[in-house]
Short mmCIF file of C-alpha atoms in Angstrom, two decimals:
data_model
loop_
_atom_site.label_atom_id
_atom_site.label_comp_id
_atom_site.label_asym_id
_atom_site.label_seq_id
_atom_site.Cartn_x
_atom_site.Cartn_y
_atom_site.Cartn_z
CA MET A 125 10.52 -22.20 -14.05
CA THR A 126 13.93 -22.47 -15.52
CA THR A 127 13.77 -18.53 -17.06
CA ALA A 128 12.04 -17.15 -13.76
CA THR A 129 15.08 -18.50 -11.76
CA ASN A 130 17.46 -17.25 -14.14
CA LEU A 131 16.48 -13.90 -14.47
CA LEU A 132 15.91 -13.18 -10.21
CA ARG A 133 19.73 -14.93 -10.90
CA ALA A 134 20.42 -12.50 -13.20
CA GLU A 135 19.21 -9.60 -10.71
CA ARG A 136 20.77 -10.92 -7.16
CA ILE A 137 24.22 -10.72 -9.42
CA LYS A 138 23.55 -7.55 -10.80
CA LEU A 139 22.56 -6.02 -7.20
CA PHE A 140 25.82 -7.74 -5.44
CA SER A 141 27.62 -6.69 -7.98
CA THR A 142 29.15 -3.05 -6.36
CA ARG A 143 29.48 -1.32 -3.29
CA ALA A 144 26.66 0.37 -3.17
CA PRO A 145 23.39 -1.99 -1.83
CA TRP A 146 26.26 -3.25 0.97
CA TRP A 147 26.64 0.23 1.96
CA CYS A 148 23.26 1.48 1.83
CA LEU A 149 22.05 -2.15 3.53
CA GLY A 150 25.37 -1.21 6.84
CA ILE A 151 23.32 2.04 6.80
CA ALA A 152 20.15 1.24 7.52
CA VAL A 153 20.80 -1.26 9.60
CA VAL A 154 24.02 0.46 11.92
CA ALA A 155 21.11 3.79 11.79
CA PRO A 156 18.12 2.47 13.34
CA LEU A 157 19.91 0.27 16.04
CA GLY A 158 22.13 3.11 16.77
CA PHE A 159 18.96 5.55 17.62
CA THR A 160 17.55 2.80 19.55
CA ALA A 161 20.36 1.78 21.63
CA LEU A 162 20.42 6.36 22.32
CA PHE A 163 17.10 6.18 21.96
CA PHE A 164 16.62 3.86 25.54
CA ALA A 165 20.44 4.99 27.27
CA LEU A 166 19.19 7.90 27.59
CA ALA A 167 15.35 8.27 28.13
CA GLY A 168 13.51 9.80 31.04
CA PRO A 169 10.93 8.16 33.25
CA GLU A 170 8.15 10.48 31.28
CA ILE A 171 8.94 8.03 27.87
CA PRO A 172 7.77 4.73 28.47
CA ALA A 173 9.54 2.25 27.12
CA THR A 174 7.42 -0.26 25.26
CA VAL A 175 7.83 -2.07 22.48
CA GLY A 176 6.59 0.15 19.47
CA ASN A 177 8.54 2.84 20.76
CA THR A 178 11.59 0.45 20.24
CA GLN A 179 10.96 0.52 16.63
CA LEU A 180 10.77 4.36 16.89
CA ALA A 181 13.87 4.64 14.07
CA SER A 182 12.77 2.38 12.12
CA GLY A 183 11.68 5.27 9.65
CA ASN A 184 15.90 5.47 8.76
CA GLY A 185 16.65 1.86 7.67
CA ARG A 186 13.10 2.59 5.24
CA THR A 187 14.60 6.27 4.15
CA VAL A 188 18.15 4.41 3.29
CA LEU A 189 16.14 1.03 2.02
CA LEU A 190 14.62 3.89 -0.73
CA VAL A 191 17.90 4.91 -1.95
CA LEU A 192 18.85 1.18 -2.55
CA ALA A 193 16.04 0.68 -4.08
CA VAL A 194 16.86 3.47 -6.79
CA LEU A 195 20.14 2.74 -7.27
CA ALA A 196 19.50 -0.65 -8.11
CA THR A 197 17.52 -0.19 -10.39
CA ALA A 198 17.60 3.58 -11.55
CA SER A 199 21.52 3.51 -12.36
CA GLU A 200 20.39 0.59 -15.04
CA PHE A 201 19.21 2.83 -17.31
CA ASN A 202 22.13 5.40 -16.49
CA TRP A 203 24.56 2.50 -17.29
CA GLY A 204 23.09 1.25 -19.70
CA THR A 205 23.11 -2.10 -18.86
CA MET A 206 18.43 -2.18 -18.78
CA ARG A 207 19.38 -2.34 -22.51
CA LEU A 208 21.49 -5.48 -22.36
CA THR A 209 18.63 -7.40 -19.88
CA PHE A 210 16.15 -6.21 -22.60
CA GLN A 211 17.93 -7.79 -25.80
CA ALA A 212 18.42 -10.68 -23.31
CA VAL A 213 14.58 -10.42 -22.57
CA PRO A 214 12.88 -8.71 -25.49
CA ALA A 215 9.12 -8.47 -23.08
CA ARG A 216 10.81 -6.26 -20.90
CA VAL A 217 8.10 -6.94 -17.97
CA PRO A 218 9.64 -10.86 -16.66
CA ALA A 219 12.90 -8.49 -16.34
CA LEU A 220 11.44 -5.88 -14.47
CA VAL A 221 9.35 -8.00 -12.37
CA ALA A 222 12.37 -10.68 -10.79
CA LYS A 223 14.02 -7.29 -10.05
CA ALA A 224 11.35 -5.87 -7.91
CA VAL A 225 11.19 -9.65 -5.99
CA ILE A 226 14.74 -9.48 -5.20
CA VAL A 227 14.81 -5.66 -3.77
CA CYS A 228 11.63 -6.10 -2.15
CA ALA A 229 13.19 -10.13 -0.64
CA LEU A 230 15.90 -8.40 0.41
CA GLY A 231 13.75 -5.11 2.10
CA ALA A 232 11.95 -7.66 3.40
CA VAL A 233 14.61 -9.50 5.42
CA LEU A 234 16.28 -6.25 6.06
CA GLY A 235 13.09 -4.90 8.27
CA LEU A 236 13.60 -8.33 10.01
CA VAL A 237 16.57 -7.43 11.62
CA VAL A 238 15.86 -3.78 11.99
CA GLY A 239 12.54 -4.89 13.79
CA PHE A 240 14.27 -7.46 15.99
CA GLY A 241 17.47 -6.21 16.47
CA SER A 242 16.27 -2.47 17.24
CA TRP A 243 13.87 -4.22 19.92
CA GLY A 244 16.52 -6.66 21.26
CA LEU A 245 18.67 -4.12 21.66
CA ALA A 246 16.53 -2.05 23.61
CA ALA A 247 15.77 -5.06 26.35
CA LEU A 248 19.15 -5.01 26.78
CA VAL A 249 19.99 -1.31 27.43
CA GLN A 250 17.20 -1.36 30.15
CA PRO A 251 16.77 -5.49 30.71
CA ASP A 252 14.23 -4.16 33.88
CA ALA A 253 11.99 -2.92 30.79
CA ASP A 254 9.24 -4.93 30.21
CA LEU A 255 9.83 -5.52 26.89
CA ALA A 256 8.56 -9.09 25.93
CA LEU A 257 6.05 -9.75 23.11
CA HIS A 258 2.60 -10.07 24.48
CA THR A 259 0.30 -9.17 22.04
CA ALA A 260 -0.36 -9.01 18.77
CA ALA A 261 0.09 -4.99 18.53
CA ASP A 262 3.64 -6.00 20.29
CA TRP A 263 4.02 -8.80 16.97
CA ARG A 264 2.51 -6.27 14.98
CA ALA A 265 5.00 -2.97 15.54
CA VAL A 266 8.53 -5.76 15.44
CA LEU A 267 7.32 -8.21 12.63
CA GLY A 268 5.70 -6.03 10.40
CA GLN A 269 8.65 -3.97 9.72
CA SER A 270 8.92 -6.92 6.88
CA LEU A 271 5.94 -6.09 5.06
CA THR A 272 6.62 -2.10 5.80
CA PHE A 273 10.19 -2.88 4.74
CA LEU A 274 8.67 -4.88 1.63
CA VAL A 275 6.49 -1.87 0.62
CA THR A 276 9.63 0.83 0.98
CA ALA A 277 11.82 -1.37 -1.37
CA LEU A 278 8.76 -1.86 -3.65
CA ILE A 279 7.75 2.13 -3.75
CA GLY A 280 11.59 2.76 -4.45
CA VAL A 281 12.14 0.32 -7.71
CA GLY A 282 8.67 1.64 -8.65
CA VAL A 283 9.92 5.81 -8.59
CA ALA A 284 13.26 4.84 -10.41
CA LEU A 285 11.67 2.98 -13.20
CA LEU A 286 9.13 6.02 -13.66
CA LEU A 287 12.38 8.53 -13.83
CA ARG A 288 14.96 6.73 -14.81
CA SER A 289 17.64 9.03 -13.38
CA VAL A 290 19.75 8.25 -10.23
CA ALA A 291 19.71 11.99 -9.38
CA PHE A 292 16.26 12.46 -9.92
CA ALA A 293 14.62 9.80 -8.12
CA LEU A 294 16.87 10.20 -5.58
CA THR A 295 15.25 13.28 -4.72
CA VAL A 296 12.22 12.88 -4.64
CA VAL A 297 12.23 10.12 -1.97
CA LEU A 298 14.72 11.81 0.31
CA VAL A 299 12.60 15.40 -0.17
CA TRP A 300 8.95 13.57 0.40
CA THR A 301 10.96 11.21 3.27
CA GLN A 302 12.38 13.88 4.70
CA VAL A 303 11.05 16.84 3.67
CA LEU A 304 7.46 16.89 2.55
CA GLU A 305 6.08 14.68 5.67
CA GLY A 306 7.01 16.47 7.74
CA VAL A 307 6.67 19.64 6.93
CA ILE A 308 2.06 19.52 5.31
CA VAL A 309 1.00 18.64 8.44
CA PHE A 310 1.66 22.43 9.75
CA ILE A 311 -0.36 23.70 6.81
CA PRO A 312 -3.39 25.33 8.52
CA GLY A 313 -6.47 23.93 8.32
CA ILE A 314 -6.42 20.91 6.15
CA GLY A 315 -2.85 20.29 6.64
CA LYS A 316 -2.96 17.49 9.43
CA HIS A 317 -5.76 15.64 7.58
CA ILE A 318 -3.50 16.00 4.57
CA TYR A 319 -1.06 13.91 6.76
CA GLN A 320 -3.29 11.15 7.43
CA TRP A 321 -3.30 9.82 4.09
CA MET A 322 0.81 10.53 3.41
CA PRO A 323 2.46 6.76 2.44
CA PHE A 324 5.52 6.57 5.46
CA HIS A 325 3.43 7.70 8.07
CA ALA A 326 0.91 4.70 7.15
CA ALA A 327 3.72 2.60 7.57
CA ASP A 328 4.32 3.53 10.36
CA GLU A 329 0.35 3.63 12.07
CA PHE A 330 0.40 -0.28 10.48
CA ALA A 331 3.76 -0.74 12.52
CA GLY A 332 2.67 1.77 16.18
CA ALA A 333 5.48 4.46 15.94
CA GLY A 334 2.91 6.76 14.45
CA GLY A 335 0.97 7.32 17.39
CA PHE A 336 3.97 8.44 19.43
CA ALA A 337 5.57 10.33 16.42
CA ALA A 338 2.43 12.20 15.77
CA GLY A 339 1.09 12.86 19.33
CA PRO A 340 2.21 15.84 20.46
CA LEU A 341 0.92 17.20 17.03
CA GLN A 342 -3.20 16.15 17.85
CA LEU A 343 -3.61 14.53 15.05
CA PRO A 344 -8.00 13.54 14.26
CA SER A 345 -8.72 10.48 14.75
CA ALA A 346 -6.94 7.35 11.95
CA PRO A 347 -9.42 7.31 8.92
CA LEU A 348 -7.78 3.75 9.16
CA GLY A 349 -6.98 0.66 10.79
CA PRO A 350 -3.68 -0.55 11.27
CA TRP A 351 -4.46 -3.29 8.73
CA GLY A 352 -5.96 -0.89 6.54
CA TYR A 353 -3.57 1.20 6.36
CA LEU A 354 -0.99 -1.56 5.41
CA GLY A 355 -3.87 -2.46 2.70
CA TYR A 356 -3.19 1.28 1.78
CA PHE A 357 0.40 1.41 1.89
CA ALA A 358 0.85 -1.53 -0.59
CA ALA A 359 -1.33 -0.13 -2.67
CA ILE A 360 0.59 3.01 -3.22
CA GLY A 361 3.09 0.65 -3.96
CA VAL A 362 1.98 -1.54 -6.73
CA ALA A 363 0.00 1.14 -8.50
CA LEU A 364 3.59 3.43 -8.45
CA PHE A 365 5.65 -0.30 -9.68
CA VAL A 366 2.71 -0.69 -12.27
CA ALA A 367 2.98 2.19 -13.87
CA GLY A 368 6.94 2.23 -13.80
CA VAL A 369 6.72 -1.24 -15.90
CA PHE A 370 4.29 0.15 -17.94
CA ALA A 371 5.84 3.09 -18.89
CA THR A 372 9.54 1.61 -19.06
CA ALA A 373 7.51 -1.06 -21.38
CA ARG A 374 6.43 2.02 -23.71
CA ARG A 375 9.59 3.71 -23.87
CA ASP A 376 13.15 2.97 -25.42
CA ALA A 377 15.79 1.51 -22.70
#
């Protein structure tokens, strides 16, 4: 227990010892909340003010969290601090798990801030709209952001462990989230079916934002329900992290 506590404390200190995580956290909160405020302030009557729509910009926060997770992990290989960590913890796996726990816990808290912050800000901008959390779907849209952000952080750590390069890992996660998932849907014939299995589309489907965002594309019926999509998203995150831990345990630091 003492060893685990010390590992967690060490990873927390390493994470917050530089300015980059603080900048990422600030942007991850300001970007989705700012978009939400503008969206509800400028939206016309043709766009309904619903609880699900308050979370349309949550993906922006998840993207910044991916950047934070990659920086927190891959930069240790670039600067050599991972080698020092493994000298203190030769087994390696406990140290990597501790890092994932800290980054994922931060992601879960960030998801709560973004989810409830976006919802509360939308209610302030449109006080006459019925944005109360009446149903389980409403709660899933807001509170569920904590789970999607947690898994997103795990994906970022896993990709960073596999690639070990800040530049390479950032390129992969940003191209995937900002380009690939938005373009693949337009592949004639099969694009819409492939898109249904994209990981971050799965996160949106769980939270209830995927239906609005993809509505004009006329996607086929979703192959999974909300919780099925969360399980699928989580399975991808766990698989990437396990693969990253396995690769790191077998390679030189």
